[in-house]
Tab-separated table of C-alpha atoms in Angstrom:
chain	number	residue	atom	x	y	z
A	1	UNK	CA	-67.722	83.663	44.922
A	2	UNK	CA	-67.650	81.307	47.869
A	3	UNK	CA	-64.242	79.065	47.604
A	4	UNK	CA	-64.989	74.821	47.827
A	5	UNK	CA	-63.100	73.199	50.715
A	6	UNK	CA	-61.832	70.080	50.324
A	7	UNK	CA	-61.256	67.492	53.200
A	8	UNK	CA	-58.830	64.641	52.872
A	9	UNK	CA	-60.201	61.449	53.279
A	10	UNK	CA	-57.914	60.751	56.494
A	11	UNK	CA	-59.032	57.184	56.771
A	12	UNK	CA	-57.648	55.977	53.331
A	13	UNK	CA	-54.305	57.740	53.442
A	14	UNK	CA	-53.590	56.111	57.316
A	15	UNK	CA	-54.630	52.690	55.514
A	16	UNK	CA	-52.370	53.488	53.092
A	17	UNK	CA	-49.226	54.291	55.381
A	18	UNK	CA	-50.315	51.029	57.534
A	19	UNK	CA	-50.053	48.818	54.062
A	20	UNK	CA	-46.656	50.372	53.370
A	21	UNK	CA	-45.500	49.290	56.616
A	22	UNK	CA	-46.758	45.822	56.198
A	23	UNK	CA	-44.906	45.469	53.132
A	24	UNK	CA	-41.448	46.761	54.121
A	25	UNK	CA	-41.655	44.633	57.474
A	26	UNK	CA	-42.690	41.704	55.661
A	27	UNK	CA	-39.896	42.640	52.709
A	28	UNK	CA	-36.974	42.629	56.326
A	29	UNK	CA	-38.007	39.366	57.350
A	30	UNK	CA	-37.863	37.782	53.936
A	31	UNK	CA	-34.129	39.385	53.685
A	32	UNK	CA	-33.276	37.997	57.275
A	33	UNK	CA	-34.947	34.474	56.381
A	34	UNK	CA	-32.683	34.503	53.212
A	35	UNK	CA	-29.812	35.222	54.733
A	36	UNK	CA	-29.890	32.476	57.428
A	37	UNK	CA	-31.088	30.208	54.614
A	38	UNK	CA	-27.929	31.137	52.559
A	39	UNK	CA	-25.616	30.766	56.269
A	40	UNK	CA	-27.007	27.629	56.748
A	41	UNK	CA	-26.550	26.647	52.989
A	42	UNK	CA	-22.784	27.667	53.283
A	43	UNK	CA	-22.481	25.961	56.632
A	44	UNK	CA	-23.609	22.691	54.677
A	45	UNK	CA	-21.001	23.586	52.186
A	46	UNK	CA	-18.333	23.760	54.402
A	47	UNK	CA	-19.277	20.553	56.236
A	48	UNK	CA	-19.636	18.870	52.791
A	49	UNK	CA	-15.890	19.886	51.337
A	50	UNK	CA	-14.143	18.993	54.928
A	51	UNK	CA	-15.860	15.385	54.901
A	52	UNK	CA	-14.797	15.613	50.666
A	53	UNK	CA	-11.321	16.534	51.940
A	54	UNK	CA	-10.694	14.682	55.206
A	55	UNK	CA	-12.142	11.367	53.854
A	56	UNK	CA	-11.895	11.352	50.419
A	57	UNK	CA	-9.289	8.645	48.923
A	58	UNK	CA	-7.929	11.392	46.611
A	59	UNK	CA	-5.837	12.982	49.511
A	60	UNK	CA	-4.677	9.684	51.001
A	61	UNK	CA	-0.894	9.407	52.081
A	62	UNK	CA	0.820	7.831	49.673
A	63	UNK	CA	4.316	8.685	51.233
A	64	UNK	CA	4.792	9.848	54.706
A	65	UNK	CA	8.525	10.706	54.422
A	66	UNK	CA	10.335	10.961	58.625
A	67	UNK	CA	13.713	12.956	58.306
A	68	UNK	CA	16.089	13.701	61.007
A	69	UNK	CA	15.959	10.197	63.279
A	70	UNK	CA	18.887	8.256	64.230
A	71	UNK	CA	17.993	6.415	66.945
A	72	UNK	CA	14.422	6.366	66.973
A	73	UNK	CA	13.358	4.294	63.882
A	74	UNK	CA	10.706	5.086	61.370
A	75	UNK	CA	8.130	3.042	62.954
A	76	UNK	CA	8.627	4.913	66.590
A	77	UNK	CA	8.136	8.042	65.027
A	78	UNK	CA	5.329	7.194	63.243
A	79	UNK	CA	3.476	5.730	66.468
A	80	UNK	CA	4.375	8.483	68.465
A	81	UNK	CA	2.889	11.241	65.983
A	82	UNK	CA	0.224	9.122	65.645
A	83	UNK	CA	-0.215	8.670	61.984
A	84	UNK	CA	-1.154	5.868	60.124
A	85	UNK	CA	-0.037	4.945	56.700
A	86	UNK	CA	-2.191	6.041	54.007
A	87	UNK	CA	-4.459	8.326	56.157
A	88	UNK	CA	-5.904	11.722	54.348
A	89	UNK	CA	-3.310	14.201	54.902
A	90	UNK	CA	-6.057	16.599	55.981
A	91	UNK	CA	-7.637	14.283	58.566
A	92	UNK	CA	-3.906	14.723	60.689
A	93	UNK	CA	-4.063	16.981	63.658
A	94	UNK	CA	-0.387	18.874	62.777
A	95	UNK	CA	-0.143	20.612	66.238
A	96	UNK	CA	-1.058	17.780	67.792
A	97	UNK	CA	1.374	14.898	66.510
A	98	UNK	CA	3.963	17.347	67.022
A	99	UNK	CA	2.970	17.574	70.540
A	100	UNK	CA	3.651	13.887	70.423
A	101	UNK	CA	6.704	13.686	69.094
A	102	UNK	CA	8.520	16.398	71.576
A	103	UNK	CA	6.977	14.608	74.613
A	104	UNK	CA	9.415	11.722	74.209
A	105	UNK	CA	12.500	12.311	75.837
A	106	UNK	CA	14.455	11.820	72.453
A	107	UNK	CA	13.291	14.243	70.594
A	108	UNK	CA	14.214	17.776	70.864
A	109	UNK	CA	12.304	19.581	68.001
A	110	UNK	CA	9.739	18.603	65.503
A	111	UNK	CA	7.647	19.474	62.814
A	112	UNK	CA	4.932	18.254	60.531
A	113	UNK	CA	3.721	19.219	57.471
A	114	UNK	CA	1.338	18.300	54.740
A	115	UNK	CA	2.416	18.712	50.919
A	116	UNK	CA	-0.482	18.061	48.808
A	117	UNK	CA	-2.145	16.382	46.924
A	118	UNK	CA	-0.851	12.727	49.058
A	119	UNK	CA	2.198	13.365	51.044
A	120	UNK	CA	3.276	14.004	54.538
A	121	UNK	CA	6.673	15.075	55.974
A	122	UNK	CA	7.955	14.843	59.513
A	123	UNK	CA	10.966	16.480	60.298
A	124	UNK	CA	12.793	15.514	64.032
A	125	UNK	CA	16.049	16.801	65.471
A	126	UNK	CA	16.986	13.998	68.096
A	127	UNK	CA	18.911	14.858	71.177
A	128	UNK	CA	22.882	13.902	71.375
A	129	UNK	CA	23.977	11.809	74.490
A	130	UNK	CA	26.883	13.433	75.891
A	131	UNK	CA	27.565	11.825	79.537
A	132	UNK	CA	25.934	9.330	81.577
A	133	UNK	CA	24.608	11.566	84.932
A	134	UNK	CA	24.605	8.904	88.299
A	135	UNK	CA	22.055	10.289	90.560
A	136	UNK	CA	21.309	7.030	91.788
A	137	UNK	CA	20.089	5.423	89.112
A	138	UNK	CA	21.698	6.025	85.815
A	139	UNK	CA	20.594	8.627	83.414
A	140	UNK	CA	21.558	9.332	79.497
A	141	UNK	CA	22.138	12.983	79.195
A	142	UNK	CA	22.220	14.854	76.203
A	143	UNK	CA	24.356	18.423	75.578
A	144	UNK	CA	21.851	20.443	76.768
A	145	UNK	CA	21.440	18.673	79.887
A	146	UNK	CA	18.106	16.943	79.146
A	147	UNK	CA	17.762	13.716	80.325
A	148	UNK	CA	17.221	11.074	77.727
A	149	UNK	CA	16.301	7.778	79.220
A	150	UNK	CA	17.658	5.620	81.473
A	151	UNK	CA	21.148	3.930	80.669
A	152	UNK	CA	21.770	0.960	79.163
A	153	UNK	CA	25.315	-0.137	78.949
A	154	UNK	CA	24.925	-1.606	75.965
A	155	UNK	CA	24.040	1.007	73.705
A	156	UNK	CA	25.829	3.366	74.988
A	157	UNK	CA	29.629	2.757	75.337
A	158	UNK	CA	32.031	5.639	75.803
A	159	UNK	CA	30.654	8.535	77.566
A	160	UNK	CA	31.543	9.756	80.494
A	161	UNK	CA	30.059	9.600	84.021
A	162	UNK	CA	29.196	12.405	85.820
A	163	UNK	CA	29.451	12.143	89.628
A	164	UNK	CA	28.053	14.886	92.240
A	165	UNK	CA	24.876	15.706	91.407
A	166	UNK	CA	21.110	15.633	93.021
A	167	UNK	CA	17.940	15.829	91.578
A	168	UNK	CA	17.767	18.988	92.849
A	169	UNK	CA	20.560	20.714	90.753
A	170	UNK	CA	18.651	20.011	87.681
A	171	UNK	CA	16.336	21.887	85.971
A	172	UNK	CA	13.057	19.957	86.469
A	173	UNK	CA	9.630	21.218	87.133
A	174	UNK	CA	9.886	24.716	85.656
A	175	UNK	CA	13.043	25.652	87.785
A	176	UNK	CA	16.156	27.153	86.969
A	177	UNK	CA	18.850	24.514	86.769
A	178	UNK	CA	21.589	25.069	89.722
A	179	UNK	CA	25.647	26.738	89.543
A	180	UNK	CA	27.203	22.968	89.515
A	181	UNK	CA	24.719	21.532	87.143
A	182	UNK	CA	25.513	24.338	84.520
A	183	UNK	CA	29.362	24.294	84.935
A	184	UNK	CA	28.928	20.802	83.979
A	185	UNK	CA	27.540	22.015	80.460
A	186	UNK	CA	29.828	24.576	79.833
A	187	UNK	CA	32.357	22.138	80.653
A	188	UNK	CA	31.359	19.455	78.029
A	189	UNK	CA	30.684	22.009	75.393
A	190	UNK	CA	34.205	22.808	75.581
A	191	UNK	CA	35.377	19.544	75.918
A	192	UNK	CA	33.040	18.600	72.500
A	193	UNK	CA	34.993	20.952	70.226
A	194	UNK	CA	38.405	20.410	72.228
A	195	UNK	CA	40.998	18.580	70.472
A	196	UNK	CA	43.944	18.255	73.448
A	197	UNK	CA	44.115	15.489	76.550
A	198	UNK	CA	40.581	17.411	78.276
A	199	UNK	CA	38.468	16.733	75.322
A	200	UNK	CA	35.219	14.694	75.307
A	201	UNK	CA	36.205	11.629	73.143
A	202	UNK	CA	39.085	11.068	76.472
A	203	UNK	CA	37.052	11.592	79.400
A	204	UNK	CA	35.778	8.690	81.390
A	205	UNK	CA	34.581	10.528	84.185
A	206	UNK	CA	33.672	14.003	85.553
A	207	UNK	CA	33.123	14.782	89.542
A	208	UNK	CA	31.173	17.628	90.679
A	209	UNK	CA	32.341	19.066	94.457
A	210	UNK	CA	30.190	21.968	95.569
A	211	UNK	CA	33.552	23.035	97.187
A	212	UNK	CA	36.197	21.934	94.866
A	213	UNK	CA	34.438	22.761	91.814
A	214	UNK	CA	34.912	20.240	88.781
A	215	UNK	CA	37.775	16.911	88.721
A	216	UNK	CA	37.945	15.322	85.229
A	217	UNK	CA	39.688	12.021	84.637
A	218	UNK	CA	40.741	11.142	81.381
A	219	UNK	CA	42.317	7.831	79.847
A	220	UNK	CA	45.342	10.006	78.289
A	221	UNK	CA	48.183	11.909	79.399
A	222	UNK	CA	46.581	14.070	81.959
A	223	UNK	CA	44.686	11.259	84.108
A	224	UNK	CA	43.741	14.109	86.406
A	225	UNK	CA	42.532	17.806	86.141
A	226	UNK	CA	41.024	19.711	88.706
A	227	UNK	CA	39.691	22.933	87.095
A	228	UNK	CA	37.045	24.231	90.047
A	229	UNK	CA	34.277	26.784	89.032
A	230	UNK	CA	34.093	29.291	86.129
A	231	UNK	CA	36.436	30.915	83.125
A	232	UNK	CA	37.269	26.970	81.633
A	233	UNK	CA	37.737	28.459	78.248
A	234	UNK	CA	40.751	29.860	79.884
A	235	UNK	CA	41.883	27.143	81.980
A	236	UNK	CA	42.057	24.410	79.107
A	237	UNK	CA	43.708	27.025	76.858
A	238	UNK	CA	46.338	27.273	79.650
A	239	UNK	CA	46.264	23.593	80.378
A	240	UNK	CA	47.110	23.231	76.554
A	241	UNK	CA	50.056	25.525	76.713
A	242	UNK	CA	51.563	24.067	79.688
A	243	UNK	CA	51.186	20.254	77.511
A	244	UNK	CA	52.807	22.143	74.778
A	245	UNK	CA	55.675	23.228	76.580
A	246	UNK	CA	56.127	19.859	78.478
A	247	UNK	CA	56.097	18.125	75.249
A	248	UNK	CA	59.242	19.917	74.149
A	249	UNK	CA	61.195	18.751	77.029
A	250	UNK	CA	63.200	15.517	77.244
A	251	UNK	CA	60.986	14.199	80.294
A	252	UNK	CA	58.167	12.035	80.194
A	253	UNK	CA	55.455	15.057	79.870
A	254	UNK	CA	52.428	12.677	81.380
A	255	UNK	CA	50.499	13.827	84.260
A	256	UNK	CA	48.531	12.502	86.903
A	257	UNK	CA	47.681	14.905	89.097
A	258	UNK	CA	46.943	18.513	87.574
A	259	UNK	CA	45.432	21.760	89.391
A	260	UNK	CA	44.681	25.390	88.188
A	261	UNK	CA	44.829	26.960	91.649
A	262	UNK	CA	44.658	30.575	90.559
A	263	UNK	CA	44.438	32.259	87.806
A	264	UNK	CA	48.437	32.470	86.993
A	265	UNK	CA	49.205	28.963	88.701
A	266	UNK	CA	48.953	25.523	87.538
A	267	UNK	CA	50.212	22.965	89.965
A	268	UNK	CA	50.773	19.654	88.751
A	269	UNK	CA	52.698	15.779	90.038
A	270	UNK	CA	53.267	12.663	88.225
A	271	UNK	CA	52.056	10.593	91.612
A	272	UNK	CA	48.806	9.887	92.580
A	273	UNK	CA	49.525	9.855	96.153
A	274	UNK	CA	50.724	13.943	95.767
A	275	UNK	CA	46.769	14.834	95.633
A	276	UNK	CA	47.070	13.592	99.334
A	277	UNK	CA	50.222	15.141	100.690
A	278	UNK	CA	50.766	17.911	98.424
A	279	UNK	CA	54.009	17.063	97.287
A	280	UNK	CA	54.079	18.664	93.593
A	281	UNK	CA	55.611	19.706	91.152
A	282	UNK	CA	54.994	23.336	90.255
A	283	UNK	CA	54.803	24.838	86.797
């Protein structure tokens, strides 16, 4: 019995395959079309909700508390952040107004913050003047040797001047500040928790001598202390034990002329005119 062959109709099973590809591409570039439609939906979103949050009235400032400032007033910090009373707390550019804030020469650190729904906080830690540096002009410097502004007698009464510098001793333009500018720091830093003739609160003046190191003058009992370069923890604590000792003695124990000429020698005179012929008195 003869078998029946049976050819497949190869026309309608490659128009089949060709339909099936059709619909899948057509299915990938509905998915792709959806999903930028759904990006671009979400972008809208977005955009809609920041112009809801930056502009809307509900996230107004209705207190923008400034913390921290003693000499700068409210109103100065304010205009140098940038911020306006009763802007949207959102709308404020934090980074930026405390950028601001630390470029004036006042202001040593700074931060602002948002608390919501309506309230902004800026928090400043101001310099502290410490001496008045004469490099020519006049300068306000605070303890860490950052220059403030220029001086102004009026405002600031009491600090003492610092003689002996150049421009070039401090650290400006990226550069490390220089041996005489930084003994000057360490100096006042003792001389701010000191409590004995050397401390700040009597000092009216402070020369710097590349070669003779540091001269203080003070309004008390020791009018004049030259303590040179380096280890000035030690040398006050020594200058303080010598005052203690004089002080126990029937003599007038007041100074003029003091000097810490080694490390186991103090030489000190009552006259002015001994710092020109040497005639002292040592202890």
């Amino acid at each position: 019995m003869a078998k029946l062959s049976v050819r497949k109709n190869k026309s309608k099973s490659s128009g089949s395959s060709a339909g099936s590809v059709s619909v899948r591409r057509g299915s990938g570039i509905f998915r792709i079309f959806s999903g930028m439609l759904g990006l671009v939906c979400m972008g809208l979103l977005f955009i809609l909700g920041y112009d809801i949050m930056t502009q809307g009235r509900m996230f107004a400032a209705r207190e923008i508390a400034v913390l921290g400032n003693r000499q700068l007033s409210e109103a100065r910090v304010l205009s140098l952040a940038g911020i306006d009373p009763g802007v949207n707390i959102f709308a404020v550019n934090l980074s930026l107004a405390r950028k601001r804030l630390i470029s004036d020469g006042w202001i040593a650190e700074a931060r602002v913050g948002r608390e919501i729904p309506d309230r902004l906080v800026i928090r400043v830690r101001e310099h502290v003047p410490q001496a008045i540096l004469d490099l020519g002009k006049k300068y306000v410097m605070s303890r860490e040797g950052t220059i403030i502004q220029e001086y102004n007698e009026a405002d600031f009464p009491g600090l003492p001047f610092v003689s002996g510098l150049y421009y070039s001793d401090l650290p400006l333009g990226g550069e490390s500040s220089r041996e005489p500018f930084v003994s000057l720091l360490r100096v006042l830093a003792i001389a701010q928790k000191d409590e004995g003739p050397l401390s700040l609160s009597q000092l009216e003046r402070i020369d710097v001598d590349r070669d003779l190191g540091i001269t203080l003058h003070t309004d008390g009992i020791v009018e004049t202390a030259r303590i040179g370069f380096g280890r000035f923890p030690e040398k006050y604590a020594r200058i303080d034990r010598l005052l203690a000792y004089l002080n126990r003695q029937p003599s007038d124990p007041a100074l003029k002329i003091l000097e810490i000429e080694s490390d186991d020698r103090i030489v000190a005179g009552p006259f002015p005119e001994a710092m020109e012929d040497k005639t002292v008195r040592r202890s």
